[in-house]
XYZ file of C-alpha atoms in Angstrom:
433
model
C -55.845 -49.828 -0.091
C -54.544 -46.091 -0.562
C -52.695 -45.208 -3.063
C -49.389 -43.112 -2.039
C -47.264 -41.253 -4.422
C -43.425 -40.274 -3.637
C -42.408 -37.043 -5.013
C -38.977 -36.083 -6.062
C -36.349 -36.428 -8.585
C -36.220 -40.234 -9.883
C -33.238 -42.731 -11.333
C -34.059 -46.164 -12.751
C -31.845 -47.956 -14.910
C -33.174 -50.218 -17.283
C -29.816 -51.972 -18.137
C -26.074 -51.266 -17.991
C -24.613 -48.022 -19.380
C -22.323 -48.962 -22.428
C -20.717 -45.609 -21.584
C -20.095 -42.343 -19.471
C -23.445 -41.010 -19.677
C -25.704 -44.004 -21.716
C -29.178 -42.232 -21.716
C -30.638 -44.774 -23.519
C -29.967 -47.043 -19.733
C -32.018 -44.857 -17.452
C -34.869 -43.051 -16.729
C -34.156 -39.679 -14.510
C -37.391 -37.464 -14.176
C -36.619 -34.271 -12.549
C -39.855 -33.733 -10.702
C -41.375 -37.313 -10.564
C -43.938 -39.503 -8.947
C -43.838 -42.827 -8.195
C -47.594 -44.317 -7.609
C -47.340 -47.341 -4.771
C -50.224 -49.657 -4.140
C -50.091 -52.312 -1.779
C -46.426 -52.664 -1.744
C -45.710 -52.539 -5.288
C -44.985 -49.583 -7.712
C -48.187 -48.946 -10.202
C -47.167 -45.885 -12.305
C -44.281 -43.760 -12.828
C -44.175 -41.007 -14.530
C -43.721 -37.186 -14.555
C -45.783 -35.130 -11.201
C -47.674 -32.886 -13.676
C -48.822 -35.663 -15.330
C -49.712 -37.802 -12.257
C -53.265 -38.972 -11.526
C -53.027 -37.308 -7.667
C -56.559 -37.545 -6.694
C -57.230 -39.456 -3.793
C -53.701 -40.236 -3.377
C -51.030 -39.482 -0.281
C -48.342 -37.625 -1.473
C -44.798 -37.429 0.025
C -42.643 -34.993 -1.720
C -38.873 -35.521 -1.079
C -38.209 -32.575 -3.771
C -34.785 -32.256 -4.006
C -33.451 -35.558 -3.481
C -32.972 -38.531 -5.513
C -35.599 -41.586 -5.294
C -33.952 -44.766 -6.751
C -34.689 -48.678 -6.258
C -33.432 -50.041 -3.016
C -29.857 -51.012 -2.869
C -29.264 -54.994 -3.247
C -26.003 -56.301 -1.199
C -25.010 -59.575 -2.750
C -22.542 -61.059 -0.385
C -22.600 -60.315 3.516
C -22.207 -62.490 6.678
C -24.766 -61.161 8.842
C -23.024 -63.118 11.340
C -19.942 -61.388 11.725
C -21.502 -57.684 12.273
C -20.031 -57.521 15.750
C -16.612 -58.176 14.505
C -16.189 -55.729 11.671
C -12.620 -53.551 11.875
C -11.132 -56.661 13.602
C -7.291 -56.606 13.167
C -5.358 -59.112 11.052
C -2.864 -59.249 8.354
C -4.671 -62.162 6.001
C -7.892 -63.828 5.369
C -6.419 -67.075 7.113
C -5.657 -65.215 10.287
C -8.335 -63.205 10.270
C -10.852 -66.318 9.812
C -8.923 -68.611 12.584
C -8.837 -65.387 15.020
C -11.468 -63.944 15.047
C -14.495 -64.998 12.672
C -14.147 -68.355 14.185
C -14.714 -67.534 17.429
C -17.375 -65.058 16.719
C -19.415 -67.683 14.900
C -19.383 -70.058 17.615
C -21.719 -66.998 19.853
C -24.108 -68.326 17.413
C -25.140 -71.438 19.122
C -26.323 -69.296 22.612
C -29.969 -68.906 23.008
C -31.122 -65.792 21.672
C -27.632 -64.321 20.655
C -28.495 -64.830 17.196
C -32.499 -62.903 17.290
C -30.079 -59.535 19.161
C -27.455 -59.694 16.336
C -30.133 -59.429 13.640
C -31.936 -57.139 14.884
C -28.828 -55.038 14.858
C -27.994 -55.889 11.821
C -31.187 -55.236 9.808
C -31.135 -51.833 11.245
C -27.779 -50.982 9.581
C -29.258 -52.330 6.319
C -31.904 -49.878 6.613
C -30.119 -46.903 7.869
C -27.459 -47.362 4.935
C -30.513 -48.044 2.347
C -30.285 -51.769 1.835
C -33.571 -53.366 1.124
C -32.259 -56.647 -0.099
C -29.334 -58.807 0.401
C -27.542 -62.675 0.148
C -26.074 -63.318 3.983
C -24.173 -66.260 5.223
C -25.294 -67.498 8.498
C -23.755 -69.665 10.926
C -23.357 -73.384 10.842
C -26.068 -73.096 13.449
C -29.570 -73.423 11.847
C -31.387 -71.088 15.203
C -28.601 -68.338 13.070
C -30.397 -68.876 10.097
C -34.131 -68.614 11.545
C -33.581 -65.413 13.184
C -32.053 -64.335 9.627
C -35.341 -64.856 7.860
C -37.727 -64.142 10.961
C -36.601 -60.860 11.216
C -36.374 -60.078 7.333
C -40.564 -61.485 7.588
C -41.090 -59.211 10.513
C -39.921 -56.269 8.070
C -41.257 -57.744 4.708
C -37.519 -57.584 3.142
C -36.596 -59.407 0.178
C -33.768 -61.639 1.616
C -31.479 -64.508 0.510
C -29.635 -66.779 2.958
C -28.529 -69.723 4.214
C -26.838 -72.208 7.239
C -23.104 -72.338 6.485
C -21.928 -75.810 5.597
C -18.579 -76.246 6.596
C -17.120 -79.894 8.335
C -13.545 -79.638 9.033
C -10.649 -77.377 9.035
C -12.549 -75.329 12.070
C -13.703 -75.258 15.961
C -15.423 -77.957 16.704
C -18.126 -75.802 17.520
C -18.433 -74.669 14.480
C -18.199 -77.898 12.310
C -21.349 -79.870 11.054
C -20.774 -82.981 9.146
C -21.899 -84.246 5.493
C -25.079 -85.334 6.629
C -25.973 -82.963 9.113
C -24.902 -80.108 7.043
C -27.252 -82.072 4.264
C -30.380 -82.697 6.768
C -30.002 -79.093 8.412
C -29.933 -77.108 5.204
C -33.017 -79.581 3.298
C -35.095 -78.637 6.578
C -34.365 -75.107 6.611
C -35.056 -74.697 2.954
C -38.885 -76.444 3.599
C -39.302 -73.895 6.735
C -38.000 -70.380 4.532
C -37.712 -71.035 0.907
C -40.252 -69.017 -0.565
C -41.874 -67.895 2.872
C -42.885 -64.954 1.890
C -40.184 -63.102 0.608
C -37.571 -65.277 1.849
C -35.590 -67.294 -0.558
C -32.867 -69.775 0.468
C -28.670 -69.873 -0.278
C -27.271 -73.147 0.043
C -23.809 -72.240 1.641
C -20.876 -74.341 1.285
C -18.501 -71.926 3.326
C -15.662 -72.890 0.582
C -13.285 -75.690 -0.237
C -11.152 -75.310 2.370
C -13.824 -75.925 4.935
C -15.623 -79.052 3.600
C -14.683 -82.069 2.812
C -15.366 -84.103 -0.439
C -18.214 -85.605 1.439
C -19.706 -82.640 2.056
C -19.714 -80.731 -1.251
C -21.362 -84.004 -2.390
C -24.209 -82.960 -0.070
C -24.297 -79.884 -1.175
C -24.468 -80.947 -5.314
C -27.742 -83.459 -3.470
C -28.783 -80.155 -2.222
C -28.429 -78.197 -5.676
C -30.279 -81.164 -7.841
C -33.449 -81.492 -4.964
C -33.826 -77.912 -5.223
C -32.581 -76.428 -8.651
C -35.066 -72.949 -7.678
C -32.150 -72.211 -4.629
C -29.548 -70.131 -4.661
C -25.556 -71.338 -4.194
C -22.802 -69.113 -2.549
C -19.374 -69.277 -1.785
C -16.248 -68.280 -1.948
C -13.736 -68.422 -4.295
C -10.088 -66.954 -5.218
C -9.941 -64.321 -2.141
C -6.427 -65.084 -1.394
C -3.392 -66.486 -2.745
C -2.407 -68.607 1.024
C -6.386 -69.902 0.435
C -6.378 -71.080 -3.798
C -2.756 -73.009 -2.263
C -4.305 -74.595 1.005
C -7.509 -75.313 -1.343
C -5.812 -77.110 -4.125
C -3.554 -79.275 -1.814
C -6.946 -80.842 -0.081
C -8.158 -81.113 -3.749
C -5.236 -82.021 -5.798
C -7.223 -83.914 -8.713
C -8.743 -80.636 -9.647
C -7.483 -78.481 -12.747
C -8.161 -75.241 -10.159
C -9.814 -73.708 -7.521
C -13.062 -73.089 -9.951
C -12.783 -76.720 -10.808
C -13.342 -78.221 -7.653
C -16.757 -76.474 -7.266
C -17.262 -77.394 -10.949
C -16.389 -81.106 -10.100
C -19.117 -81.081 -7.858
C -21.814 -79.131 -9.552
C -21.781 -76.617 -7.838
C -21.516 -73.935 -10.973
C -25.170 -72.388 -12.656
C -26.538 -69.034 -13.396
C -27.599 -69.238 -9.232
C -24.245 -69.688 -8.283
C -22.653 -66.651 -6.551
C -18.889 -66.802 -6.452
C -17.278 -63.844 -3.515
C -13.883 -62.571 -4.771
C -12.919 -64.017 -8.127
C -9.931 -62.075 -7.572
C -7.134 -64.782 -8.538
C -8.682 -66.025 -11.715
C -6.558 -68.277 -14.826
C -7.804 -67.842 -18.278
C -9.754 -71.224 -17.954
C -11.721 -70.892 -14.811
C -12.950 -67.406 -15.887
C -13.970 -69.321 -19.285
C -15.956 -71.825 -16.908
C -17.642 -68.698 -15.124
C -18.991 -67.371 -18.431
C -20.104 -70.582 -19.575
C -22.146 -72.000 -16.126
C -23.146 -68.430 -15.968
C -21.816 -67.922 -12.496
C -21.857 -64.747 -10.820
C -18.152 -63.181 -9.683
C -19.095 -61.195 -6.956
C -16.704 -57.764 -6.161
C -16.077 -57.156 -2.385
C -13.538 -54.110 -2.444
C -13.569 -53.170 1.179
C -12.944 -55.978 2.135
C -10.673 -57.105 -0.648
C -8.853 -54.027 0.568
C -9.024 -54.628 3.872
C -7.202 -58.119 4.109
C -5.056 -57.366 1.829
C -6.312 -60.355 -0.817
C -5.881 -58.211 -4.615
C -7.504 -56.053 -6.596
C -10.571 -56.875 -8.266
C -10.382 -57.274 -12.396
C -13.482 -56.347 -13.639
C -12.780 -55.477 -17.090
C -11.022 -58.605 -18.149
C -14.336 -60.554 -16.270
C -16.722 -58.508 -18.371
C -15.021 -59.064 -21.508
C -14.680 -62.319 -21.182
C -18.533 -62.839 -20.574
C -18.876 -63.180 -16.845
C -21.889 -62.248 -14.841
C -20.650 -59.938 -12.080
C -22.170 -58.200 -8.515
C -21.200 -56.126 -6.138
C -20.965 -56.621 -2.195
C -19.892 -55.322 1.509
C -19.156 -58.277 2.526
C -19.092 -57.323 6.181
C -17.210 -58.107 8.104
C -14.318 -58.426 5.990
C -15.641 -55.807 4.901
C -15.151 -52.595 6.945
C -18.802 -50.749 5.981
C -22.777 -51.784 5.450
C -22.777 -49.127 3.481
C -23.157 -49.450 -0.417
C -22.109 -45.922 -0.786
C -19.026 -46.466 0.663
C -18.899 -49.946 -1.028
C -18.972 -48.052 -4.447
C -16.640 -45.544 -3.479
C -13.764 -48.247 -2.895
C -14.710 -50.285 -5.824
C -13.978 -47.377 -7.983
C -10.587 -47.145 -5.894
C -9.626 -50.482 -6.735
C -10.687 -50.248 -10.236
C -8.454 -47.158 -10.459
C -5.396 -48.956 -9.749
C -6.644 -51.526 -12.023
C -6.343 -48.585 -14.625
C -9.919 -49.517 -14.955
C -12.468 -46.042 -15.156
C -15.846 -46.905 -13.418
C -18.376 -44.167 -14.261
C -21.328 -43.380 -11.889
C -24.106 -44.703 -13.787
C -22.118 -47.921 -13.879
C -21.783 -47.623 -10.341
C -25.250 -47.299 -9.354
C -26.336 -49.543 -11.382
C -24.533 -52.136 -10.387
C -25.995 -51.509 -6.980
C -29.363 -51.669 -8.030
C -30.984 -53.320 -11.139
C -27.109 -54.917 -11.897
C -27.117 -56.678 -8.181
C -31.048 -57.920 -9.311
C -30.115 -59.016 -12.642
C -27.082 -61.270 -10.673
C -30.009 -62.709 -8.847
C -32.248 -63.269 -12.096
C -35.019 -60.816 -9.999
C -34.936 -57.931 -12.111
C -38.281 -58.276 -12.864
C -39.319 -57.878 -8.742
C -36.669 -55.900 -7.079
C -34.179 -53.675 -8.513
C -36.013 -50.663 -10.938
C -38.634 -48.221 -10.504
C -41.147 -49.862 -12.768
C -44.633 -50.922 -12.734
C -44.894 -54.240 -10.932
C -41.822 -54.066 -9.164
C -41.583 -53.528 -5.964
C -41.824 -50.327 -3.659
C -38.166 -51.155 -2.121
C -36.799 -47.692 -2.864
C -33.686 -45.236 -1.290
C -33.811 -41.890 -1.154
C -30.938 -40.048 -1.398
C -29.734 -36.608 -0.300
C -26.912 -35.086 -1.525
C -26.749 -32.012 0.867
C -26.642 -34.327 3.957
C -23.069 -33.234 5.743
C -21.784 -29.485 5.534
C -19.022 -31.062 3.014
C -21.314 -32.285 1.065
C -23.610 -29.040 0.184
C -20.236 -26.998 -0.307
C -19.638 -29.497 -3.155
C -23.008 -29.892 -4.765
C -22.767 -25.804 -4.681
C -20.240 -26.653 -7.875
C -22.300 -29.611 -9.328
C -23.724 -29.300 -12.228
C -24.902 -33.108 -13.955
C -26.712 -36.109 -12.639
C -23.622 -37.603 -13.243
C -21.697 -34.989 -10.868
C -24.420 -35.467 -7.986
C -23.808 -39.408 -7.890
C -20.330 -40.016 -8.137
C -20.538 -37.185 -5.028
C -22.946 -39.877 -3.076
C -20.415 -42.256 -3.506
C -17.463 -40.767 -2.720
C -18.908 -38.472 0.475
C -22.119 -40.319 1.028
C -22.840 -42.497 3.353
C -25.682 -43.339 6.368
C -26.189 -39.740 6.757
C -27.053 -39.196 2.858
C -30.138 -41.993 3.456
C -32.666 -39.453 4.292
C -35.854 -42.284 3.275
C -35.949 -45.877 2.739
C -39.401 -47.803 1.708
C -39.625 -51.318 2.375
C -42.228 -52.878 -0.156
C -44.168 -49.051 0.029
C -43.631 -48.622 3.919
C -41.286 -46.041 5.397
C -38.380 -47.483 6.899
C -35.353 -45.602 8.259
C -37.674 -42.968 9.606
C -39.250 -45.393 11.820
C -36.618 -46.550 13.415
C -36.218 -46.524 16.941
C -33.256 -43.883 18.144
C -33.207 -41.669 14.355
C-alpha cells in the first residue's frame, strides 16, 4: 500500500494537563508529518526529519492536525428533532422525542436519517461516537451499516425501554433481552463496530427489564452500558418513586449491575456524596452534556467536585437535547457552564477531553484518540482562519493555547477544513461541500 504523509502543525495529548499549559501532556510539532499506512498512523515526527521518499504528501501548513474528535453520548435518532421547543426533559421526551422515535419503525426511514446524520459527524470532525438508537432493532442496523460503509469506529445500541412510553415505542423484558443478544452477534466487533447495551433509564424500564439488561452485561462483559442518570430533578423524583427500595437514583442501576468501568452514565448532574463515591469505585463514566444540559434547563454540570472525588468523566452533544453536532461548540458551552460553576476549564483540558480523554472513557486509548504509532489515522484538521471573525482574531493570537480556546469559542463546521477516516479523506468527499 502507499504510504501518505499529512503535513502541518500537529497536537496529541498523551494524558490530561494537570495545569494551564502542562507540556509534559502533549506533543505540538510546528511543521509535522504524520506517516499513514493502511489506515493506521506509522511515524510521527518532525517534516525535516521525515522519511518522504516514495510517499504522498498532503500539506495542510497552517492548520492544526489532531486525533479525530470522539462524541460519547448522542441519539442518532433524534437528529431531525434538534431545537425542538420545551420547558423540561419530561416534556420534551413525551412531546416530541417520543413521537420522533416511533418514525423509526417505517421501512427505510431509519438508512435516510443516518445517512444524514453521519454526514454531520464528518462535517463537524467526529470520527467516533456512542449513539442510542431506537427501540427498533432495523434503527440500530442502519446505525452500524452505515458506520461499516465509512470504516468509523462506532458504539451503539437498540434502546431498551418497556413502559412509561407509546406503545410503539415499548419492547418488553424479553424482547428487549432477545433483540439486543441478536444484535450484539450481528455488530459486536464487526469490523469496527462495537455494541452499547441501552437501558434508556429507570424511568422507562421496569424491574424486569433491567434484570435483562444485568443477563445482558454478565453474557457479554466485552460490551459497553449507557444510560442516563441525574439529568433532572422532576426525573431522580419520578425514578425513585417506581424504585423506592433503592438508597438513590445511582443505586438502582447499582442494584442491578449495571455499574463497571464500561458503564457510561449521561448527566450526573444531581449527584449525593454517596452515589458519586459509587461512580469512583465501579469506575463508571459521568458523561458532561452542556448544550443540552443548558438547553432543558436540567443544572449545571460539577466537574471539579467529580474529578476530585475520583470519577471517570466524558464529554458529549448529546443531540438532540443537545442543540449542536458540533464538538467545538460542545466545548465552548462546557466551559460556559463550568464558568458559572466558578470552575476555570483551560484549552488543553478542553481538547483533550475531546480527544484522547473521550478514548480513555472508552478504555480505547490505545486505537483511537492520539496521534501515535499504531493508532489509528482518524484525524481533524483544524483551521483557525475559517470565518472573517475568526482571522481578525488570530491577527492578535499569539500561543497554542490562544489559537484553541479561539476554535472553541468561534469554531465550528466551517473551521473543519479535513477529516481522515482510518487514513481516507472524509469531509472533502462529501457530496454538496
Amino acid at each position: 500500500m502507499s504510504r501518505t504523509i499529512l503535513r502541518g502543525r500537529v497536537l496529541s495529548f498523551s494524558r490530561a494537563p494537570l495545569g494551564f499549559d502542562d507540556a509534559e501532556s502533549y506533543l505540538y510539532l510546528e511543521d509535522g508529518a504524520v506517516g499513514i499506512e493502511d489506515g493506521v498512523v506509522v511515524s510521527v515526527g518532525d517534516f525535516a526529519e521525515a522519511d518522504i521518499a516514495g510517499a504522498v504528501i498532503i500539506d495542510h501548513r497552517p492548520n492544526l492536525i489532531l486525533p479525530g474528535f470522539i462524541d460519547l453520548h448522542l441519539h442518532y435518532v433524534q437528529s431531525q428533532m434538534m431545537a425542538a421547543y420545551a420547558g423540561s426533559l419530561l416534556e420534551w421526551l413525551n412531546t416530541y422525542t417520543f413521537i420522533e422515535e416511533q418514525k423509526f419503525s417505517q421501512q427505510g426511514h431509519a438508512d435516510a436519517v443516518a445517512v444524514d446524520f453521519y454526514d454531520a459527524l464528518i462535517r463537524h470532525g467526529t470520527t467516533s461516537a456512542v449513539a442510542y438508537c431506537s427501540s427498533h432493532p432495523r434503527s440500530v442496523d442502519a446505525f452500524f451499516a452505515e458506520a461499516q460503509r465509512r470504516n468509523m469506529l462506532m458504539v451503539g445500541g437498540k434502546v431498551m425501554m418497556d413502559r412509561n412510553a407509546p406503545e410503539g415505542l415499548c419492547d418488553s423484558a424479553q424482547s428487549g433481552y432477545d433483540d439486543s443478544k441478536a444484535l450484539i452477534a450481528r455488530w459486536h466487533q464487526r469490523g469496527r463496530a462495537l455494541y452499547a447495551i441501552s437501558p434508556r433509564f429507570a424511568i422507562t424500564s421496569s424491574p424486569a427489564q433491567l434484570e435483562a439488561a444485568r443477563a445482558l452485561v454478565a453474557e457479554h462483559p466485552d460490551c459497553y452500558v449507557q444510560t442516563h442518570l441525574s439529568e433532572n430533578d422532576a426525573e431522580i423524583t419520578y425514578s425513585m418513586e417506581l424504585y423506592p427500595d433503592s438508597p438513590d437514583y445511582t443505586g438502582i442501576y447499582e442494584d442491578y449491575g449495571l455499574l463497571g468501568p464500561r458503564t457510561l452514565l449521561g448527566h450526573c448532574i444531581h449527584l449525593n456524596h454517596r452515589e458519586t463515591g459509587v461512580l469512583a469505585e465501579t469506575g463508571a463514566v459521568a458523561v458532561f452534556c452542556p448544550t443540552s444540559n443548558l438547553f432543558l434547563g436540567s443544572g449545571l454540570f460539577d466537574r471539579e467536585r467529580l474529578l476530585n472525588n475520583g470519577v471517570r468523566i466524558g464529554i458529549a452533544t448529546d443531540i438532540g437535547g443537545g442543540t449542536s453536532v458540533s464538538m467545538l461548540r460542545t466545548l465552548d458551552e462546557g466551559y460556559k457552564v463550568l464558568q458559572l460553576r466558578g470552575q476555570r476549564l483551560n484549552p488543553f483540558a478542553s481538547f483533550h477531553m475531546a480527544t484522547r480523554g473521550n478514548a480513555e472513557a472508552l478504555g480505547l486509548e490505545e486505537t483511537i484518540g492520539s496521534i501515535a504509532p499504531g493508532r489509528a489515522a482518524d484525524l481533524v484538521v483544524l483551521d483557525a482562519r475559517a470565518t472573517p471573525m475568526m482571522r481578525m482574531r488570530m491577527a492578535n493570537v499569539e500561543s497554542l493555547a490562544d489559537e484553541l480556546f479561539l476554535l472553541q469559542t468561534l469554531g465550528d463546521d466551517r473551521a473543519v477544513a479535513e477529516v481522515y477516516v482510518a487514513g481516507a479523506r472524509a469531509k472533502s468527499t462529501l457530496g454538496g461541500l
